[in-house]
Structure formats: C-alpha cells, structure tokens
Short mmCIF file of C-alpha atoms and ligand atoms in Angstrom, two decimals:
data_model
loop_
_atom_site.label_atom_id
_atom_site.label_comp_id
_atom_site.label_asym_id
_atom_site.label_seq_id
_atom_site.Cartn_x
_atom_site.Cartn_y
_atom_site.Cartn_z
CA MET A 1 0.00 0.00 0.00
CA LYS A 2 1.32 3.42 -0.92
CA ASN A 3 1.63 5.73 2.07
CA THR A 4 0.29 9.24 1.53
CA VAL A 5 -0.86 12.21 3.61
CA THR A 6 -4.35 10.68 3.45
CA THR A 7 -3.39 7.13 4.48
CA LEU A 8 -1.25 8.38 7.37
CA GLN A 9 -4.14 10.47 8.69
CA GLU A 10 -6.51 7.54 8.12
CA MET A 11 -4.22 5.36 10.27
CA LYS A 12 -4.74 7.70 13.21
CA ARG A 13 -8.53 7.55 12.78
CA LYS A 14 -8.39 3.72 12.77
CA GLY A 15 -6.04 3.62 15.76
CA GLU A 16 -3.22 2.04 13.71
CA LYS A 17 0.29 3.18 14.69
CA ILE A 18 2.60 4.86 12.17
CA SER A 19 6.25 3.72 11.91
CA MET A 20 8.85 6.25 10.84
CA LEU A 21 12.66 6.11 10.74
CA THR A 22 15.33 8.51 9.64
CA CYS A 23 17.28 7.48 6.55
CA TYR A 24 20.06 9.15 4.61
CA ASP A 25 21.13 6.82 1.78
CA TYR A 26 19.83 4.64 -1.06
CA THR A 27 20.95 1.24 0.29
CA THR A 28 19.28 1.72 3.66
CA ALA A 29 16.18 3.18 1.97
CA CYS A 30 15.72 -0.04 -0.05
CA LEU A 31 15.86 -2.10 3.17
CA MET A 32 13.32 0.14 4.96
CA GLU A 33 11.01 0.04 1.92
CA ASP A 34 11.15 -3.79 1.95
CA ALA A 35 10.48 -3.81 5.70
CA GLY A 36 7.24 -1.87 5.20
CA ILE A 37 8.12 1.23 7.22
CA ASN A 38 5.35 3.83 6.69
CA ALA A 39 7.46 6.98 6.43
CA ILE A 40 11.09 8.02 6.16
CA LEU A 41 12.54 11.25 7.48
CA ILE A 42 15.62 12.85 5.98
CA GLY A 43 16.42 14.35 9.37
CA ASP A 44 18.84 17.22 9.77
CA SER A 45 20.26 14.76 12.33
CA LEU A 46 22.29 13.73 9.26
CA GLY A 47 24.62 16.56 10.28
CA MET A 48 25.53 14.45 13.31
CA THR A 49 25.06 10.87 12.06
CA MET A 50 26.48 11.24 8.53
CA MET A 51 28.67 14.34 8.73
CA GLY A 52 30.05 14.25 12.27
CA TYR A 53 28.96 17.73 13.41
CA SER A 54 28.21 18.07 17.13
CA ASP A 55 24.75 19.55 16.46
CA THR A 56 22.35 20.10 13.53
CA LEU A 57 23.01 23.81 13.02
CA PRO A 58 25.59 23.65 10.18
CA VAL A 59 23.36 21.50 7.90
CA THR A 60 22.41 23.18 4.59
CA VAL A 61 19.47 22.78 2.22
CA ASP A 62 21.93 21.29 -0.29
CA ASP A 63 23.03 18.66 2.27
CA ILE A 64 19.39 17.61 2.79
CA ILE A 65 18.72 17.55 -0.97
CA HIS A 66 21.77 15.35 -1.61
CA HIS A 67 20.62 12.72 0.90
CA CYS A 68 16.89 13.06 0.13
CA ALA A 69 17.31 12.52 -3.61
CA SER A 70 19.48 9.44 -2.90
CA VAL A 71 16.86 7.96 -0.56
CA SER A 72 13.99 8.77 -2.95
CA ARG A 73 15.52 6.47 -5.60
CA GLY A 74 15.09 3.50 -3.23
CA LEU A 75 11.43 4.13 -2.34
CA LYS A 76 8.12 3.06 -3.81
CA ASP A 77 5.42 2.98 -1.11
CA THR A 78 7.21 4.69 1.78
CA PHE A 79 6.26 8.34 2.42
CA LEU A 80 9.26 10.71 2.22
CA VAL A 81 9.64 13.72 4.54
CA ALA A 82 12.61 16.12 4.39
CA ASP A 83 13.74 18.30 7.29
CA MET A 84 14.10 22.02 6.69
CA PRO A 85 17.53 22.85 8.15
CA PHE A 86 18.45 25.72 10.48
CA MET A 87 17.95 29.16 8.87
CA SER A 88 16.14 27.79 5.80
CA TYR A 89 12.72 28.97 7.12
CA GLN A 90 13.29 31.09 10.24
CA THR A 91 14.49 34.08 8.19
CA SER A 92 11.25 34.75 6.28
CA VAL A 93 8.07 33.27 4.87
CA TYR A 94 9.56 33.73 1.40
CA ASP A 95 12.67 31.71 2.30
CA ALA A 96 10.49 29.02 3.86
CA VAL A 97 8.39 28.51 0.71
CA LYS A 98 11.41 28.78 -1.59
CA ASN A 99 13.44 26.19 0.36
CA ALA A 100 10.47 23.85 0.88
CA GLY A 101 10.04 23.97 -2.89
CA ARG A 102 13.68 23.01 -3.44
CA LEU A 103 13.31 20.00 -1.13
CA VAL A 104 10.36 18.81 -3.24
CA LYS A 105 11.73 19.67 -6.70
CA GLU A 106 15.37 18.66 -6.20
CA GLY A 107 15.15 16.26 -3.25
CA HIS A 108 11.88 14.57 -4.34
CA ALA A 109 10.44 14.91 -0.81
CA GLN A 110 6.66 14.49 -0.47
CA ALA A 111 6.49 16.71 2.63
CA VAL A 112 8.77 18.96 4.66
CA LYS A 113 9.27 19.14 8.42
CA LEU A 114 10.20 22.26 10.35
CA GLU A 115 10.79 23.00 14.03
CA GLY A 116 8.71 25.35 16.13
CA GLY A 117 5.15 26.03 17.21
CA ALA A 118 3.24 29.32 17.19
CA SER A 119 6.39 31.19 16.08
CA VAL A 120 6.53 29.41 12.69
CA CYS A 121 2.81 29.19 11.88
CA GLU A 122 3.07 31.85 9.16
CA GLN A 123 5.70 29.72 7.43
CA ILE A 124 3.61 26.55 7.84
CA GLN A 125 0.56 28.26 6.34
CA ALA A 126 2.49 29.63 3.36
CA ILE A 127 4.15 26.28 2.57
CA VAL A 128 0.78 24.49 2.83
CA ASN A 129 -0.72 27.16 0.52
CA ALA A 130 1.93 26.13 -2.02
CA ASP A 131 0.50 22.57 -1.77
CA ILE A 132 3.52 21.18 0.05
CA PRO A 133 2.41 19.09 3.06
CA VAL A 134 4.06 20.11 6.35
CA VAL A 135 5.06 18.08 9.40
CA ALA A 136 5.55 20.29 12.44
CA HIS A 137 8.09 19.48 15.20
CA ILE A 138 7.59 20.69 18.78
CA GLY A 139 8.85 19.93 22.29
CA LEU A 140 12.61 19.54 22.11
CA THR A 141 13.62 21.25 18.89
CA PRO A 142 17.36 20.59 18.38
CA GLN A 143 17.86 23.68 16.18
CA SER A 144 17.14 25.71 19.36
CA ILE A 145 20.01 24.07 21.30
CA ASN A 146 21.70 27.40 22.04
CA ALA A 147 18.44 28.99 23.21
CA PHE A 148 17.55 25.92 25.34
CA GLY A 149 21.07 25.59 26.75
CA GLY A 150 21.37 21.91 25.78
CA PHE A 151 19.24 18.88 24.88
CA LYS A 152 16.68 18.43 27.69
CA VAL A 153 13.19 17.06 28.19
CA GLN A 154 10.59 19.76 27.52
CA GLY A 155 7.30 20.44 29.30
CA LYS A 156 8.08 19.37 32.87
CA ASN A 157 6.81 22.66 34.38
CA VAL A 158 3.31 24.15 34.05
CA GLU A 159 4.30 27.11 31.87
CA ARG A 160 6.26 25.08 29.31
CA ALA A 161 3.72 22.20 29.32
CA ILE A 162 0.90 24.63 28.49
CA GLN A 163 3.05 26.24 25.81
CA ILE A 164 3.67 22.85 24.15
CA VAL A 165 -0.09 22.08 24.12
CA GLU A 166 -0.72 25.52 22.59
CA ASP A 167 2.04 24.97 20.02
CA ALA A 168 0.45 21.65 19.05
CA LYS A 169 -2.96 23.29 18.51
CA ALA A 170 -1.38 26.21 16.64
CA VAL A 171 0.50 24.04 14.12
CA GLU A 172 -2.62 21.97 13.48
CA ALA A 173 -4.63 25.16 12.90
CA ALA A 174 -1.89 26.46 10.57
CA GLY A 175 -2.36 23.39 8.38
CA ALA A 176 0.36 20.91 9.42
CA PHE A 177 -0.86 17.39 8.57
CA MET A 178 1.29 15.67 11.21
CA VAL A 179 3.43 16.75 14.18
CA THR A 180 6.58 15.36 15.78
CA LEU A 181 6.75 15.47 19.60
CA GLU A 182 10.33 15.18 20.81
CA CYS A 183 11.32 14.51 24.44
CA VAL A 184 7.95 15.36 25.97
CA PRO A 185 6.67 13.53 29.08
CA GLU A 186 4.45 10.58 28.14
CA GLU A 187 1.24 11.86 29.73
CA LEU A 188 1.55 15.26 28.08
CA ALA A 189 2.19 13.68 24.66
CA THR A 190 -0.81 11.36 25.17
CA LEU A 191 -3.04 14.33 26.01
CA ILE A 192 -1.86 16.21 22.90
CA SER A 193 -2.41 13.11 20.74
CA LYS A 194 -6.02 12.92 21.99
CA GLU A 195 -6.67 16.65 21.51
CA LEU A 196 -5.38 16.82 17.93
CA THR A 197 -6.99 15.35 14.84
CA ILE A 198 -3.62 15.16 13.00
CA PRO A 199 -1.25 12.27 13.85
CA THR A 200 1.50 12.81 16.44
CA ILE A 201 4.85 11.10 15.86
CA GLY A 202 6.80 10.69 19.07
CA ILE A 203 10.49 10.37 19.84
CA GLY A 204 11.00 10.13 23.57
CA ALA A 205 7.29 10.90 23.99
CA GLY A 206 5.75 7.53 24.94
CA ALA A 207 3.33 5.04 23.42
CA GLY A 208 0.33 7.39 23.49
CA CYS A 209 1.54 9.05 20.29
CA ASP A 210 0.00 8.02 16.95
CA GLY A 211 3.37 6.91 15.63
CA GLN A 212 7.04 6.68 16.49
CA VAL A 213 10.27 7.87 14.89
CA LEU A 214 13.86 6.90 15.70
CA VAL A 215 17.24 7.74 14.22
CA TYR A 216 18.21 4.52 12.47
CA GLN A 217 21.83 4.36 13.68
CA ASP A 218 20.45 4.67 17.23
CA MET A 219 17.96 1.81 16.86
CA LEU A 220 20.48 -0.41 15.06
CA GLY A 221 23.05 0.05 17.82
CA MET A 222 25.67 1.61 15.55
CA PHE A 223 27.02 4.08 18.10
CA SER A 224 28.93 2.76 21.08
CA GLY A 225 28.92 4.93 24.17
CA PHE A 226 25.96 7.26 24.83
CA LYS A 227 22.44 5.80 24.47
CA PRO A 228 19.57 8.27 25.10
CA LYS A 229 16.86 6.95 27.47
CA PHE A 230 14.24 6.85 24.68
CA VAL A 231 16.33 4.71 22.32
CA LYS A 232 15.89 0.95 22.02
CA HIS A 233 18.54 -1.15 20.28
CA TYR A 234 16.82 -3.58 17.88
CA ALA A 235 20.17 -5.00 16.79
CA ASN A 236 23.86 -4.67 17.46
CA ILE A 237 24.89 -3.66 13.96
CA GLY A 238 27.86 -1.57 15.11
CA GLU A 239 29.54 -4.66 16.64
CA GLU A 240 28.63 -6.75 13.57
CA MET A 241 30.21 -4.20 11.23
CA LYS A 242 33.32 -3.84 13.34
CA ASN A 243 33.75 -7.63 13.48
CA ALA A 244 33.42 -7.87 9.68
CA PHE A 245 35.99 -5.07 9.19
CA LYS A 246 38.40 -6.84 11.56
CA ALA A 247 37.94 -10.20 9.82
CA TYR A 248 38.60 -8.58 6.44
CA ASP A 249 41.69 -6.78 7.73
CA ALA A 250 43.04 -10.03 9.18
CA GLU A 251 42.40 -12.05 5.99
CA VAL A 252 44.02 -9.44 3.75
CA LYS A 253 47.10 -9.48 5.96
CA ALA A 254 47.11 -13.30 6.22
CA LYS A 255 46.74 -13.48 2.40
CA THR A 256 43.66 -15.73 2.76
CA PHE A 257 41.49 -13.17 0.93
CA PRO A 258 41.02 -13.17 -2.00
CA ALA A 259 40.91 -16.96 -2.42
CA ALA A 260 40.76 -19.00 -5.62
CA GLU A 261 36.98 -18.64 -5.97
CA HIS A 262 37.24 -14.83 -6.05
CA ASN A 263 39.73 -14.67 -8.93
CA PHE A 264 39.16 -14.20 -12.68
CA ALA A 265 40.88 -16.67 -15.04
CA ILE A 266 42.68 -15.89 -18.29
CA ASP A 267 43.41 -18.21 -21.25
CA ALA A 268 46.87 -19.72 -21.05
CA ASP A 269 47.85 -18.60 -24.58
CA VAL A 270 46.82 -14.99 -23.82
CA MET A 271 49.08 -15.04 -20.77
CA LYS A 272 51.87 -16.61 -22.80
CA ALA A 273 51.65 -13.81 -25.37
CA VAL A 274 51.63 -11.13 -22.64
CA LYS A 275 54.77 -12.59 -21.07
CA ALA A 276 56.58 -12.89 -24.42
O1 LIG B 301 16.50 15.14 12.46
C1 LIG B 301 15.89 14.17 12.97
O2 LIG B 301 16.35 13.01 12.94
C2 LIG B 301 14.59 14.43 13.59
C3 LIG B 301 13.92 13.30 14.32
C4 LIG B 301 14.70 12.90 15.52
C5 LIG B 301 12.51 13.61 14.64
O3 LIG B 301 14.11 15.53 13.50
NA1 LIG B 302 15.44 17.13 12.69
#
C-alpha cells in the first residue's frame, strides 16, 4: 500500500500506529522500503550521524537535498519527509516557501518538516498554501540548542507544558498534517495526541503518540557509548560491522582473501603472449 498524507491520517482515525525512521542513503532506503516502514525522514540529524557535526546547526538545504534525492531512488510505497535545516525557514516566509520547494523539486520529498510552534505558523501556512504538506516538530527542537542551553526534556513545568499544548494546537490550525513530539513527558504527549486530529509522531514521547520515529543508527546500535533513554537497540549492527571489518583486515594481511573462488581466469595462450 502506498503511504500518503491521506493514508497516514486515516491510520490515526483507525487507531493504527505509524512507523517512521530517519534514513540518509539509497541502500538503507531499499531495506526500509522492503520492511514496510510507513514513512522516512531525511532528518537534519544527518549533520551528526552522517557528517560528524556536534549539532544540527551547520546542515544546509543542499546537504538535505543530496541525501533526500538518494533515498527517494530507493522508495516506492514509503512516504518521504525532508527536514528544513536551520535558517532555511526562520528568516522569512519567502525563504520558507522557496526552500520547501527546493526539497520537493530537487530532493523529491513528499512533505517537509520544520521545528517550532506558534512562532513558525506563518511559514507553515504559506508552505501548505503552495500545496507542500508540512510536518511540524515541537517539544525539544534541536535547532534551538543554544536557546535551550542543551538537549533536555521539555514540558516538565506548568508554563512550558501549556506552551507545548498551545504549540500543538497552533501548528494543526496552521495546516500541518502531522506533528513530531520530541522529548515530551508521556502523559503530556498522550493528552496532545487525543486533543489533535492530526497524527502525532513521538520520539522520547511515549506510546500514546499516533506513531514513532527513531534515528536509524540509534535503533540499530551503531554508536557505542551514549544511548539516550528513549532509544531501544533492535540490533547490534555496530559490533557486527566492526567484526566484519576486523575479519577482512586479518584475511588481507594473512593473504587468505582473495581466495581461488574470487579470482578471474585468463586463457593460457593470452598469458603466454603477454609474457613474451
Ligand atoms: O532530524 C531528525 O532526525 C529528527 C527526528 C529525531 C525527529 O528531527
Ligand atoms: Na530534525
């Protein structure tokens, strides 16, 4: 079944949960498509996972387009959302529409996602008016890291909790067709999911959301060291990869790879002529 804005919203109405993962390359996209994941996000988290930056702020529209177009070539039924990076929509409504358009035209995204609540509703409205579906993103918004003073759970006090509920209602009213809730206490995210008619996609926001999203390197266990509380490792791919790299290194050095079955043959008389 092809996933669209309509089918994703229909899933919420039927009480079916939406699965979403980040993805940044063609090979992984093909695997997620085969697995039946509903939606893929070209997250600006690619700045950290693929480019090694310490936050998402340096990511450009061109970076997102490069990865989004690559992923799009591996997809058939999976819905494709592209993140709008830092300063591609905050600067003006014009910039927001222009850059959203580039993500669709050059990146082949089917929707764009941007961070912020009431403060970006003008941008959401204008992008939706250009017939580009918008996913909003509220709660912990990593592009605001300097304003927040770090990555922390959002909505633990009354003032901020009320603000997040108001942001959720504002982005729905502005025309967003879905909203990401990041690092929001479970009960608050559940309340928001009940209040809104559009689907909520949680990351660190509990099972009451209408869907879930994870960064794929996190859920595959590709990073050793820090594991955020909300991440579950579904595999230990990092160890698997490292073991394969070590085995290859050892075989190259032991001259056991390549073996006879990996080699191409040549006719004896051709070789004789070459040597002559
Ligand atoms: O960039 C990203 O990966 C995201 C998800 C964590 C929601 O925005
Ligand atoms: Na993001």
